[in-house]
PDB file of C-alpha atoms in Angstrom:
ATOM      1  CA  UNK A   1      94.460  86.234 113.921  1.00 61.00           C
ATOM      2  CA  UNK A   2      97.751  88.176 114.020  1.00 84.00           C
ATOM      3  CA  UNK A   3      97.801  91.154 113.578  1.00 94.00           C
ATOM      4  CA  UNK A   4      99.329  93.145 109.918  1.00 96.00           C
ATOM      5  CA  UNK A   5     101.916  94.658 111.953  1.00 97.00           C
ATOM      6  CA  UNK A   6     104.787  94.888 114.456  1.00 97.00           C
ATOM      7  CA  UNK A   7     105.248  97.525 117.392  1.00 98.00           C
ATOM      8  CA  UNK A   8     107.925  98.826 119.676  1.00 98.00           C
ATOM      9  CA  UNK A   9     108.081 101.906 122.288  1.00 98.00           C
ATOM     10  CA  UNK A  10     111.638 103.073 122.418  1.00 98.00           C
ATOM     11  CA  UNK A  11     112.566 104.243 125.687  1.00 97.00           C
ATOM     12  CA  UNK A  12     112.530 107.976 124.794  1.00 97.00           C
ATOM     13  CA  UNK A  13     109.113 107.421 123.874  1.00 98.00           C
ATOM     14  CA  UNK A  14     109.073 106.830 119.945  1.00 98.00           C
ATOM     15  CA  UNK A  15     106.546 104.087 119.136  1.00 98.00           C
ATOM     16  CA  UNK A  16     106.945 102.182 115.722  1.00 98.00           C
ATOM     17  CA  UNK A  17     104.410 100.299 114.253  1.00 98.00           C
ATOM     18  CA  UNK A  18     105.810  99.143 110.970  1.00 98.00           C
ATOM     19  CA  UNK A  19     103.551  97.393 108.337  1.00 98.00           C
ATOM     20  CA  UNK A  20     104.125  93.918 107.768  1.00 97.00           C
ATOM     21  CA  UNK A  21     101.418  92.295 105.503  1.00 95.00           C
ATOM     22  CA  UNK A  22     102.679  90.279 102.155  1.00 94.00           C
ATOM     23  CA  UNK A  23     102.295  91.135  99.649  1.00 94.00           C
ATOM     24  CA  UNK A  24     101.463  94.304  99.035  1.00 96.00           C
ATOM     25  CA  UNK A  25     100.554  95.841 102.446  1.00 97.00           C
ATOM     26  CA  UNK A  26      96.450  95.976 102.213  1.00 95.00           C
ATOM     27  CA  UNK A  27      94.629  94.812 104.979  1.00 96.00           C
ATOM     28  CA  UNK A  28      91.200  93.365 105.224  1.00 94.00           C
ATOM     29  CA  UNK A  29      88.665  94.825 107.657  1.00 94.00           C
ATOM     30  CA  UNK A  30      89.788  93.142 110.262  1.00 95.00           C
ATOM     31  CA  UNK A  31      93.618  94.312 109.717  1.00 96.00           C
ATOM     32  CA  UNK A  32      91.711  98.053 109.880  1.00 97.00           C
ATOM     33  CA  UNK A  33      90.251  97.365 112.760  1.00 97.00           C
ATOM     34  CA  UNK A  34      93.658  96.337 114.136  1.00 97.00           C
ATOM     35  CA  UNK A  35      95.451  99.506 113.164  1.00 98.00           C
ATOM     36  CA  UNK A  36      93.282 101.565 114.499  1.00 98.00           C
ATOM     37  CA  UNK A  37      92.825 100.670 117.906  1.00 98.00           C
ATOM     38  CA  UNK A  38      96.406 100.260 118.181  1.00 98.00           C
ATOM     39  CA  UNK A  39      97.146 103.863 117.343  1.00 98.00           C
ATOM     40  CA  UNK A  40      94.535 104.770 119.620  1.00 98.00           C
ATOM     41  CA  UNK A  41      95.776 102.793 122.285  1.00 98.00           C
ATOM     42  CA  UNK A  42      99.263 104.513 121.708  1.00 98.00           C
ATOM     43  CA  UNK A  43      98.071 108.288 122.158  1.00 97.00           C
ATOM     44  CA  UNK A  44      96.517 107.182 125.091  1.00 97.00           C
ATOM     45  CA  UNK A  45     100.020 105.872 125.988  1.00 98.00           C
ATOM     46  CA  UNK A  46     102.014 108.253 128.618  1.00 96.00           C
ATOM     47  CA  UNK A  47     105.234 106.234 127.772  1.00 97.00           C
ATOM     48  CA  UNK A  48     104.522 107.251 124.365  1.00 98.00           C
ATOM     49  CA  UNK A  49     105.489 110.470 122.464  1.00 98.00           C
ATOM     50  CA  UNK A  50     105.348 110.562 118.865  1.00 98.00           C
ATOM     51  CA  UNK A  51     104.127 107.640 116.997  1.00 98.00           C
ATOM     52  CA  UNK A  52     105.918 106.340 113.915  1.00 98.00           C
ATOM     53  CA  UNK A  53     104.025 104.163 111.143  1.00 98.00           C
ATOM     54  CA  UNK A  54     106.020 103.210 108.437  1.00 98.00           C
ATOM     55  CA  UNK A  55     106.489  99.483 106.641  1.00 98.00           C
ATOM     56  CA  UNK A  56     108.292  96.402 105.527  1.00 97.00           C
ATOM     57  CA  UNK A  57     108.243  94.960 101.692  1.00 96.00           C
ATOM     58  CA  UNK A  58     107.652  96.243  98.334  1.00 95.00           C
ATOM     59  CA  UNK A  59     105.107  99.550  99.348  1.00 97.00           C
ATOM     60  CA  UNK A  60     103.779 101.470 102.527  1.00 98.00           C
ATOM     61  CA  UNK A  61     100.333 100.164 101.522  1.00 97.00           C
ATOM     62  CA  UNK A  62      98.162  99.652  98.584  1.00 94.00           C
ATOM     63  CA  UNK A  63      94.686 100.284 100.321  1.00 92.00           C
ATOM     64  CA  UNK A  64      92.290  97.735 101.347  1.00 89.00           C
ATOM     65  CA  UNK A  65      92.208  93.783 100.141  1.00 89.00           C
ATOM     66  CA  UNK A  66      90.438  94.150  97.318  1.00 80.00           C
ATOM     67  CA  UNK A  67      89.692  90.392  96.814  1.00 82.00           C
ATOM     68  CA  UNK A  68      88.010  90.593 100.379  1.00 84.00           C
ATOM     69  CA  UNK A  69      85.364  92.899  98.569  1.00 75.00           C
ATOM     70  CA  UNK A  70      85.656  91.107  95.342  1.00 76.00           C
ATOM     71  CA  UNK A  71      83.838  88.371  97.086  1.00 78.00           C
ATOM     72  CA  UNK A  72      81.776  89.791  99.175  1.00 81.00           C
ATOM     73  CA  UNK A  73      80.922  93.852  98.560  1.00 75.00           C
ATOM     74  CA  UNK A  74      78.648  93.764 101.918  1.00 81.00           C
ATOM     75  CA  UNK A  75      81.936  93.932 103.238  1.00 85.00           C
ATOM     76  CA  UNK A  76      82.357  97.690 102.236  1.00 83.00           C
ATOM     77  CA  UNK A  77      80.655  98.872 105.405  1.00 87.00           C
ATOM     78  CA  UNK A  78      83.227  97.394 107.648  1.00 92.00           C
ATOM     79  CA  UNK A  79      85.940  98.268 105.727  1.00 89.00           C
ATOM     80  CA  UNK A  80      85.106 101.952 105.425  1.00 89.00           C
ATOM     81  CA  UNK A  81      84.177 101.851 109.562  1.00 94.00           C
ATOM     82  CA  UNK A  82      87.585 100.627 109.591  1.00 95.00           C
ATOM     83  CA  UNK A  83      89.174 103.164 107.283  1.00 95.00           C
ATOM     84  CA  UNK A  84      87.452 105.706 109.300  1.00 95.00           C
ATOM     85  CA  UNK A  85      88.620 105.155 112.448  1.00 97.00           C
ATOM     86  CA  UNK A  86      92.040 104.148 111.219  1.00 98.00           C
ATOM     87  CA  UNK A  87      92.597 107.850 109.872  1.00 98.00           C
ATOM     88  CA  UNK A  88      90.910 109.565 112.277  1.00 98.00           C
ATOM     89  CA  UNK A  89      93.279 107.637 115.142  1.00 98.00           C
ATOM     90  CA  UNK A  90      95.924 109.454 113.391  1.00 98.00           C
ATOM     91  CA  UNK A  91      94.475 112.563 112.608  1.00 98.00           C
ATOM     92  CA  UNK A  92      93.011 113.663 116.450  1.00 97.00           C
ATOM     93  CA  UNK A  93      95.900 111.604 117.705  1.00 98.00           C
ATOM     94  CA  UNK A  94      97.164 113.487 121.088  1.00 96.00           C
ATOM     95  CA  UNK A  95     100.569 112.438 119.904  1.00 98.00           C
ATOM     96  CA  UNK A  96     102.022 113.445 116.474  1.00 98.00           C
ATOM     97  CA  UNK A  97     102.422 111.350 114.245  1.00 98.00           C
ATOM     98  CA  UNK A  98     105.029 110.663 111.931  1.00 98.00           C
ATOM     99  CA  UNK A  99     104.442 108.456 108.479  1.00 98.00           C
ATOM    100  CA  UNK A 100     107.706 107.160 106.378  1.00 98.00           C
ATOM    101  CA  UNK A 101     106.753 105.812 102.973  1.00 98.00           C
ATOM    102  CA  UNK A 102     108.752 104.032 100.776  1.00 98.00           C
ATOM    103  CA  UNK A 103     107.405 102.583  97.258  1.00 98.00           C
ATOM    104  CA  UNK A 104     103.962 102.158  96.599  1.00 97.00           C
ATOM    105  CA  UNK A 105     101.254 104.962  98.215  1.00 98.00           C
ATOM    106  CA  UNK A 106      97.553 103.953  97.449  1.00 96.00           C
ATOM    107  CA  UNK A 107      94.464 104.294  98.426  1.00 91.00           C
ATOM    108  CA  UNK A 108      94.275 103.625 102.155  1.00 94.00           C
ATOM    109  CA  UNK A 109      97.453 104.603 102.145  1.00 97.00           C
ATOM    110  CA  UNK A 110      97.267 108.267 100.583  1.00 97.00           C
ATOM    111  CA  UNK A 111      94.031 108.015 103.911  1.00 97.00           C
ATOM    112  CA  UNK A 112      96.944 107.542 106.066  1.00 98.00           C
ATOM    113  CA  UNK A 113      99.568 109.816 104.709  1.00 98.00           C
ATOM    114  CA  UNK A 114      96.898 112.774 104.482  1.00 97.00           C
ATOM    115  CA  UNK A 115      95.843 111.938 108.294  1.00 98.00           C
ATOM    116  CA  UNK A 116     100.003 112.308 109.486  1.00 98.00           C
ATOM    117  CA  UNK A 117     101.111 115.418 110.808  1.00 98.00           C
ATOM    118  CA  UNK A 118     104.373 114.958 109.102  1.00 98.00           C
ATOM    119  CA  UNK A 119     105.645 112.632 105.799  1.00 98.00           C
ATOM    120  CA  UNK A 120     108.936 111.480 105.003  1.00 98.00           C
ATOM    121  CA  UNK A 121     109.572 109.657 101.828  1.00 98.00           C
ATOM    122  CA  UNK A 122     112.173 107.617 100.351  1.00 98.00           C
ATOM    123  CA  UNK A 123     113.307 108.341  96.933  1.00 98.00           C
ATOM    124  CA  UNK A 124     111.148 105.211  95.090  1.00 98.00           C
ATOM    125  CA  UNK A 125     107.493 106.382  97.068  1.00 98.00           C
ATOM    126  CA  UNK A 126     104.656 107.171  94.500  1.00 98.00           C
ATOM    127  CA  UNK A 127     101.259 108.714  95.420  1.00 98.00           C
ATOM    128  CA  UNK A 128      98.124 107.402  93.709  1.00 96.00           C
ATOM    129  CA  UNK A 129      94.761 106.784  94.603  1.00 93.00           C
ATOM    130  CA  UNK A 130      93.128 104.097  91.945  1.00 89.00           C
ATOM    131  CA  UNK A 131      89.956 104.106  93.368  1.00 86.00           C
ATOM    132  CA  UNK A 132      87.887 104.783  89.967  1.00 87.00           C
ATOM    133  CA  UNK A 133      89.626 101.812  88.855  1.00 84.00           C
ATOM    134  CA  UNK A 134      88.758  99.676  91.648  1.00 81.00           C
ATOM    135  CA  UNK A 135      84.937 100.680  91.436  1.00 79.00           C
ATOM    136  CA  UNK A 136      85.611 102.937  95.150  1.00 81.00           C
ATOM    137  CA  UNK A 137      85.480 106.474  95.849  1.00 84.00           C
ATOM    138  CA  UNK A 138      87.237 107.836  99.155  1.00 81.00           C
ATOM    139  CA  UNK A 139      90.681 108.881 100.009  1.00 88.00           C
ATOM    140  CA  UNK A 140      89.774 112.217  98.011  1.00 93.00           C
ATOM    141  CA  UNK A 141      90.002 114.677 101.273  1.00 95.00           C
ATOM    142  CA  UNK A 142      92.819 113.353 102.974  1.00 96.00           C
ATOM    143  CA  UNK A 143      95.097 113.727  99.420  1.00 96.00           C
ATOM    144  CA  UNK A 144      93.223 117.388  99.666  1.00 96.00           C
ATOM    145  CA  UNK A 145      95.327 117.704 102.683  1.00 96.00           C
ATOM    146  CA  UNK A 146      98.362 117.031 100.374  1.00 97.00           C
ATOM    147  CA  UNK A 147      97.851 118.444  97.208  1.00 97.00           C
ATOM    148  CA  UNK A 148      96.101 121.126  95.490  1.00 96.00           C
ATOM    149  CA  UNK A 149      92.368 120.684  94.217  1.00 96.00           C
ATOM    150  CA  UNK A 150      93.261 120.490  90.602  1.00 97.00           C
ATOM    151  CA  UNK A 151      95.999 118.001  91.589  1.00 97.00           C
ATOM    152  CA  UNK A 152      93.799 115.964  93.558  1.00 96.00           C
ATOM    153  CA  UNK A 153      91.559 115.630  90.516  1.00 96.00           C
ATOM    154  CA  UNK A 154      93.613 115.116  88.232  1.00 96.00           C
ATOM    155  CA  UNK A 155      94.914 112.365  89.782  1.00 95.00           C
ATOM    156  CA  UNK A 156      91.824 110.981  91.141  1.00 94.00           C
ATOM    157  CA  UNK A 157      89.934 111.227  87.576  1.00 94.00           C
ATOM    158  CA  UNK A 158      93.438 109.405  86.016  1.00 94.00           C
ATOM    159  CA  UNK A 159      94.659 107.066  88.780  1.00 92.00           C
ATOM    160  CA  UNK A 160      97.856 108.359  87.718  1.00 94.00           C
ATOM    161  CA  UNK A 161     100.167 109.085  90.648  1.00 95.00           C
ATOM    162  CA  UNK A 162     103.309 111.195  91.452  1.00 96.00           C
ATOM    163  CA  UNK A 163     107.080 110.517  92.726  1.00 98.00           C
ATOM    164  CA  UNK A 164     108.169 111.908  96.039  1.00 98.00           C
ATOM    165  CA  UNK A 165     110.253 114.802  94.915  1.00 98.00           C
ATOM    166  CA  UNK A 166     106.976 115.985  92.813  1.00 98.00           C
ATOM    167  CA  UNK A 167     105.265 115.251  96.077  1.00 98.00           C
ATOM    168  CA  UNK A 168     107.916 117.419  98.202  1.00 98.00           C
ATOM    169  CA  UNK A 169     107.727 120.721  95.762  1.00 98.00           C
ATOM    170  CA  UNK A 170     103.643 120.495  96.183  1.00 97.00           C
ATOM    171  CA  UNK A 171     104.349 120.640 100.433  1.00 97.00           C
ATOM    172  CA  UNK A 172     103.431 117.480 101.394  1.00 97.00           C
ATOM    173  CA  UNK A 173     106.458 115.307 102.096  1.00 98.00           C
ATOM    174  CA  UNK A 174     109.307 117.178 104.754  1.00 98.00           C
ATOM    175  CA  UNK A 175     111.752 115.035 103.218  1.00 98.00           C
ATOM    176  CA  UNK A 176     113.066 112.792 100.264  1.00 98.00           C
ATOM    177  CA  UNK A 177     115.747 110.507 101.489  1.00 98.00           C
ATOM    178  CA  UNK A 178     117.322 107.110 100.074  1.00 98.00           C
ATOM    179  CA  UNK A 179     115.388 104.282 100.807  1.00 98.00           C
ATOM    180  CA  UNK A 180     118.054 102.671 103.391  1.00 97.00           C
ATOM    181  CA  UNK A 181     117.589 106.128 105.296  1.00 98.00           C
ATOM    182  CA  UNK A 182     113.685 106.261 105.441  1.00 98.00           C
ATOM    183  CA  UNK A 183     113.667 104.866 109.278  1.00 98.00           C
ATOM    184  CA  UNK A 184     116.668 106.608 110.501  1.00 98.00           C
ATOM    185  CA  UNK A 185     115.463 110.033 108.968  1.00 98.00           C
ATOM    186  CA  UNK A 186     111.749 109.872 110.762  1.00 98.00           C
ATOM    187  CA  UNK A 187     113.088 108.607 114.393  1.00 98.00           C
ATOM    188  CA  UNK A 188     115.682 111.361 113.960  1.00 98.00           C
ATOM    189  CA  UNK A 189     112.563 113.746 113.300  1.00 98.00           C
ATOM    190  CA  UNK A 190     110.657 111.914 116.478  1.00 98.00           C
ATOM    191  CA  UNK A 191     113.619 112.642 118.354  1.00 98.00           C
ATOM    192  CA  UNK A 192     113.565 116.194 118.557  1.00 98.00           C
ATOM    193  CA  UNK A 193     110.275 116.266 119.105  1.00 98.00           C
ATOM    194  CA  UNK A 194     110.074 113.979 121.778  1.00 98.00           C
ATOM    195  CA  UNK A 195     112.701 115.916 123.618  1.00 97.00           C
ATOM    196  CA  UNK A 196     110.058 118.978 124.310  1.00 98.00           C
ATOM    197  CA  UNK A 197     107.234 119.084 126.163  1.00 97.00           C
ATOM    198  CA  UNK A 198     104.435 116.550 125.922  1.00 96.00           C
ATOM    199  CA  UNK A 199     101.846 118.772 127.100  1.00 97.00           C
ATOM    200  CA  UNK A 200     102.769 121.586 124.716  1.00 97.00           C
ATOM    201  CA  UNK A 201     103.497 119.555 122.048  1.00 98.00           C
ATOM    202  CA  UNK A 202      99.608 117.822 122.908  1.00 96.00           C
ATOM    203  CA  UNK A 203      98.256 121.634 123.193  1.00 97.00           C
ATOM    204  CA  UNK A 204     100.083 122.695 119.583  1.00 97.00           C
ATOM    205  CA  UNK A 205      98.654 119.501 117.607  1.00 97.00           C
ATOM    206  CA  UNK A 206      95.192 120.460 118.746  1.00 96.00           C
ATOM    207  CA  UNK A 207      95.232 123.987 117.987  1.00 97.00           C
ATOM    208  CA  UNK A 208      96.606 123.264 114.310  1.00 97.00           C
ATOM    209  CA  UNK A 209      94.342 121.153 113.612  1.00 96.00           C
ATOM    210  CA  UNK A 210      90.840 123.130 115.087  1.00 94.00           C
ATOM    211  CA  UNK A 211      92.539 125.835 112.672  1.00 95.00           C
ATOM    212  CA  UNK A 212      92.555 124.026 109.675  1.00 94.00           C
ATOM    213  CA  UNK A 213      90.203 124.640 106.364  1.00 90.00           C
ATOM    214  CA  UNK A 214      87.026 122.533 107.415  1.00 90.00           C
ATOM    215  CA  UNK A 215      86.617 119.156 109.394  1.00 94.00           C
ATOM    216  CA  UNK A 216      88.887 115.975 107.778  1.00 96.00           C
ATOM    217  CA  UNK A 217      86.646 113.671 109.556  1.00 95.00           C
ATOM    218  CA  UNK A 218      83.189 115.094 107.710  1.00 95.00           C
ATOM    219  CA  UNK A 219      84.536 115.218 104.519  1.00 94.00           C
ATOM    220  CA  UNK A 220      85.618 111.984 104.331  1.00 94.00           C
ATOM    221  CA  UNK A 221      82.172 110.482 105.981  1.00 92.00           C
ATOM    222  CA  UNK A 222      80.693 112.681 102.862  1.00 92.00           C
ATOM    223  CA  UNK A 223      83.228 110.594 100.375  1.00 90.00           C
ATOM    224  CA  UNK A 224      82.028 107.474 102.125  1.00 87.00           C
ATOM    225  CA  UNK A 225      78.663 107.828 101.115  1.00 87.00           C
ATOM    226  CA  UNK A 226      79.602 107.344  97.843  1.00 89.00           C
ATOM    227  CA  UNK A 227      82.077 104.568  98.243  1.00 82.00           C
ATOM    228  CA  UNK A 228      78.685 102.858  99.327  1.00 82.00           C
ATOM    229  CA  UNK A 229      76.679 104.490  96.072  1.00 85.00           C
ATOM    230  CA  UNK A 230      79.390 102.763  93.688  1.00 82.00           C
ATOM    231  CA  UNK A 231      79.534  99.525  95.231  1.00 80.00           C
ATOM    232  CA  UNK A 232      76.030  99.158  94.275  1.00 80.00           C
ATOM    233  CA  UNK A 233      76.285  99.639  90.695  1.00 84.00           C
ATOM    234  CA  UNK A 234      77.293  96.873  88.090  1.00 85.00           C
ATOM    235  CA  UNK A 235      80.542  98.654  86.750  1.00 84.00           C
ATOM    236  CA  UNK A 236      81.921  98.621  90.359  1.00 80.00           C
ATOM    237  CA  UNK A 237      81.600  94.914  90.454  1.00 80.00           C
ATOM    238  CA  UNK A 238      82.945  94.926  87.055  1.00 84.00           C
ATOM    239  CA  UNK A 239      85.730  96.636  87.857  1.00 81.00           C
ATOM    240  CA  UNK A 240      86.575  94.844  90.887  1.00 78.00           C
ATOM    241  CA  UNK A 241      86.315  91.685  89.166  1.00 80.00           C
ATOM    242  CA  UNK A 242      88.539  92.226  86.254  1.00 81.00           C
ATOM    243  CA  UNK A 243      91.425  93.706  89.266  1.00 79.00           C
ATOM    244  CA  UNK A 244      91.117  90.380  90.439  1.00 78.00           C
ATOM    245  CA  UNK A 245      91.339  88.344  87.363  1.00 84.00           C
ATOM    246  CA  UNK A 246      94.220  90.853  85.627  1.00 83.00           C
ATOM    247  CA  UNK A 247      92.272  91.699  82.686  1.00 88.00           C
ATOM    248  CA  UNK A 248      90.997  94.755  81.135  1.00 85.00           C
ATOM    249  CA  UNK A 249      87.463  96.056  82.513  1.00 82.00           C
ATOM    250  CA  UNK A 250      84.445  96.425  80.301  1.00 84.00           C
ATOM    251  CA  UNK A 251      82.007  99.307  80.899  1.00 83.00           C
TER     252      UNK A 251
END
């Protein structure tokens, strides 16, 4: 099976791995599975010194392949394995990484965003996680590490989302740019950091994040647990069903 995405190592040491699944950008298990042991393999990478994920088509990514669930919700458990170690890949990366978003930011996506040390975002990006909607939980702690708790739950209660310049005057994007500059403003951004030293650079992402405001990794395990809770319950099937078939949900 190939694989949802494309990669290249530049030869000042900027790896890319743009998104390149059609639609909509949301991967299966398998696709999760993919991305993370990629990233994985790329801090592990000498040649490689910041990592770039950013994406092709309409959105960054809208989650996980809901129709993958929709037909079989046993599937949940490898999906959130691969959620799990897709985010975390990112988060203890050795190497920092660097997410560019353009359009659509959902579920899995707001996993990855909150994981990144640093966000860029063109001008179209929205933020959302629909998870109520789609009978899930998860992706609550790693928009924690974007937003502030009453924004978080506002949002998650809602499924509404926000635009990229609210998202830069909360703290979480570094920059808004057009969409035709996304790329060129995150390599430019990879660039300077590449140019100091790995090893410092390697000793500075570790020490941030042992100082930040509890473990990312536990809270979202916590969140998982109740990912699994909801998929056992009728309205979860109910509402992944009617996602499927475009139609209003009944509860």
């Amino acid at each position: 099976m190939s694989k949802p995405f494309s990669l290249t190592i530049s030869d000042t040491g900027i790896a890319e791995m743009i998104f390149n699944k059609p639609p909509v950008n949301a991967f299966d298990s398998a696709g999760w599975f993919a991305i993370a042991n990629e990233i994985e393999a790329l801090g592990k990478n000498d040649q490689v010194r910041v990592i770039i994920i950013a994406a092709e088509g309409k959105g960054f990514c809208a989650g996980v392949d809901i129709k993958e669930l929709q037909a079989d919700a046993s599937k949940i458990t490898a999906v959130n394995k691969g959620n799990y170690d897709t985010f975390k890949a990112i988060h203890r990366n050795g190497k920092p990484v660097i997410v560019a978003v353009h359009g659509f930011v959902l579920g899995g996506g707001i996993g990855i965003s909150g994981a990144a040390d640093i966000i860029v975002a063109s001008e179209c990006a929205t933020f959302a996680v629909p998870e109520v909607d789609r009978g899930a939980m998860g992706g609550g702690a790693h928009l924690q590490r974007m937003f502030p708790v009453q924004k978080v739950r506002y949002m998650y209660f809602t499924g509404e989302g926000i635009d990229a310049q609210e998202a830069y005057r909360l703290g979480a994007v570094e920059k808004v740019v057009p969409r035709d500059q996304l790329l060129a403003t995150a390599r430019e951004m990879a660039e300077k950091i590449a140019e100091k030293s790995p090893r410092m650079i390697q000793l500075a992402k570790e020490a941030l994040t042992g100082i930040e405001d509890g473990n990312l990794e536990d809270k979202y395990r916590w969140e998982q647990g109740f990912t699994q809770e909801a998929y056992a319950s009728k309205d979860s099937q109910e509402a992944r069903d009617a996602f499927v078939e475009k139609r209003d949900a009944s509860f």
